PDB file of C-alpha atoms in Angstrom:
ATOM      1  CA  MET A   1      -3.500  -0.845 -12.344  1.00  0.00           C
ATOM      2  CA  PRO A   2      -5.906  -3.679 -13.136  1.00  0.00           C
ATOM      3  CA  PRO A   3      -8.285  -4.858 -10.707  1.00  0.00           C
ATOM      4  CA  ASN A   4      -7.277  -7.914 -10.966  1.00  0.00           C
ATOM      5  CA  ASP A   5      -3.304  -7.333 -10.383  1.00  0.00           C
ATOM      6  CA  LEU A   6      -4.325  -5.332  -7.413  1.00  0.00           C
ATOM      7  CA  SER A   7      -6.338  -7.546  -6.094  1.00  0.00           C
ATOM      8  CA  ILE A   8      -3.868 -10.524  -6.032  1.00  0.00           C
ATOM      9  CA  LYS A   9      -1.422  -7.848  -4.638  1.00  0.00           C
ATOM     10  CA  VAL A  10      -3.910  -7.230  -1.811  1.00  0.00           C
ATOM     11  CA  GLU A  11      -4.145 -10.662  -1.071  1.00  0.00           C
ATOM     12  CA  GLN A  12      -0.119 -11.026  -0.652  1.00  0.00           C
ATOM     13  CA  VAL A  13      -0.334  -7.966   1.760  1.00  0.00           C
ATOM     14  CA  LYS A  14      -2.755  -9.329   3.617  1.00  0.00           C
ATOM     15  CA  ARG A  15      -1.164 -12.579   3.966  1.00  0.00           C
ATOM     16  CA  PHE A  16       2.059 -11.344   5.095  1.00  0.00           C
ATOM     17  CA  LEU A  17       0.946  -9.435   7.532  1.00  0.00           C
ATOM     18  CA  ASN A  18      -1.502 -12.612   9.079  1.00  0.00           C
ATOM     19  CA  LYS A  19       2.194 -13.981   9.592  1.00  0.00           C
ATOM     20  CA  GLY A  20       3.131 -10.992  11.739  1.00  0.00           C
ATOM     21  CA  HIS A  21       5.680  -9.202   8.845  1.00  0.00           C
ATOM     22  CA  LYS A  22       5.443  -5.773   8.504  1.00  0.00           C
ATOM     23  CA  VAL A  23       4.978  -4.675   4.897  1.00  0.00           C
ATOM     24  CA  LYS A  24       5.750  -1.956   2.503  1.00  0.00           C
ATOM     25  CA  VAL A  25       3.832  -0.759   0.035  1.00  0.00           C
ATOM     26  CA  THR A  26       4.924   1.029  -2.757  1.00  0.00           C
ATOM     27  CA  ILE A  27       3.228   3.153  -5.988  1.00  0.00           C
ATOM     28  CA  ARG A  28       6.035   4.247  -8.458  1.00  0.00           C
ATOM     29  CA  PHE A  29       5.109   7.082 -10.486  1.00  0.00           C
ATOM     30  CA  ASN A  30       9.156   7.798 -11.441  1.00  0.00           C
ATOM     31  CA  GLN A  31       9.621  11.207 -13.714  1.00  0.00           C
ATOM     32  CA  ALA A  32       5.921  11.471 -13.638  1.00  0.00           C
ATOM     33  CA  PHE A  33       5.268  13.497 -10.744  1.00  0.00           C
ATOM     34  CA  HIS A  34       1.804  14.892 -12.123  1.00  0.00           C
ATOM     35  CA  LEU A  35       0.414  11.318 -11.182  1.00  0.00           C
ATOM     36  CA  LYS A  36       1.668  11.972  -7.677  1.00  0.00           C
ATOM     37  CA  GLU A  37      -1.802  12.898  -6.123  1.00  0.00           C
ATOM     38  CA  GLN A  38      -3.192   9.726  -8.313  1.00  0.00           C
ATOM     39  CA  SER A  39      -0.692   7.521  -6.375  1.00  0.00           C
ATOM     40  CA  LEU A  40      -1.620   8.516  -2.917  1.00  0.00           C
ATOM     41  CA  ARG A  41      -5.754   7.964  -3.859  1.00  0.00           C
ATOM     42  CA  GLN A  42      -4.406   4.376  -4.992  1.00  0.00           C
ATOM     43  CA  LEU A  43      -2.997   4.088  -1.956  1.00  0.00           C
ATOM     44  CA  GLU A  44      -6.061   5.232  -0.005  1.00  0.00           C
ATOM     45  CA  HIS A  45      -7.855   2.560  -1.892  1.00  0.00           C
ATOM     46  CA  ILE A  46      -5.409  -0.576  -0.735  1.00  0.00           C
ATOM     47  CA  GLU A  47      -5.900   0.950   2.660  1.00  0.00           C
ATOM     48  CA  THR A  48      -9.666   0.304   2.318  1.00  0.00           C
ATOM     49  CA  LEU A  49      -9.150  -3.264   0.796  1.00  0.00           C
ATOM     50  CA  ILE A  50      -6.849  -4.434   3.738  1.00  0.00           C
ATOM     51  CA  ASP A  51      -9.197  -5.286   6.786  1.00  0.00           C
ATOM     52  CA  ALA A  52      -8.665  -2.871   9.885  1.00  0.00           C
ATOM     53  CA  GLU A  53      -8.175  -6.380  11.476  1.00  0.00           C
ATOM     54  CA  THR A  54      -6.087  -7.555   9.451  1.00  0.00           C
ATOM     55  CA  GLY A  55      -2.826  -4.854   9.107  1.00  0.00           C
ATOM     56  CA  VAL A  56      -2.963  -1.097  10.276  1.00  0.00           C
ATOM     57  CA  PRO A  57      -0.631   1.709   8.290  1.00  0.00           C
ATOM     58  CA  SER A  58       2.426   3.081  10.276  1.00  0.00           C
ATOM     59  CA  GLY A  59       2.103   6.549   9.846  1.00  0.00           C
ATOM     60  CA  GLN A  60       1.467   8.659   6.793  1.00  0.00           C
ATOM     61  CA  PRO A  61       2.390   7.757   2.921  1.00  0.00           C
ATOM     62  CA  ARG A  62       5.916   9.397   2.253  1.00  0.00           C
ATOM     63  CA  THR A  63       7.428  10.891  -1.011  1.00  0.00           C
ATOM     64  CA  GLN A  64      10.859   9.058  -2.314  1.00  0.00           C
ATOM     65  CA  PHE A  65      12.606   8.700  -4.888  1.00  0.00           C
ATOM     66  CA  GLY A  66       9.758   8.837  -7.614  1.00  0.00           C
ATOM     67  CA  GLY A  67       7.646   6.731  -5.745  1.00  0.00           C
ATOM     68  CA  VAL A  68       4.843   7.124  -2.498  1.00  0.00           C
ATOM     69  CA  TYR A  69       5.047   4.501   0.138  1.00  0.00           C
ATOM     70  CA  VAL A  70       3.671   3.124   3.572  1.00  0.00           C
ATOM     71  CA  TYR A  71       4.398   0.499   5.831  1.00  0.00           C
ATOM     72  CA  TYR A  72       1.842  -1.791   7.466  1.00  0.00           C
ATOM     73  CA  SER A  73       1.686  -3.695  10.492  1.00  0.00           C
ATOM     74  CA  PRO A  74       0.130  -6.096  11.824  1.00  0.00           C
ATOM     75  CA  ALA A  75      -2.866  -5.800  13.469  1.00  0.00           C
ATOM     76  CA  ASN A  76      -2.457  -7.740  16.696  1.00  0.00           C
TER      77      ASN A  76
END
């Protein structure tokens, strides 16, 4: 994912979290299961970009239907 696209998505996630909404972040890899580890690293990177003061993950990343996802809850 290009860095500019990622920064825009992270800003959108922060905006929703600041409004008090839960957010589901999904990285899709469809049939390319060999990209699962790369997708998990991408989710870890996104977690570092979302401040702990803004939102916290609600559990561990999960795999479902060709993708990896994690829910974020507002930190308040």
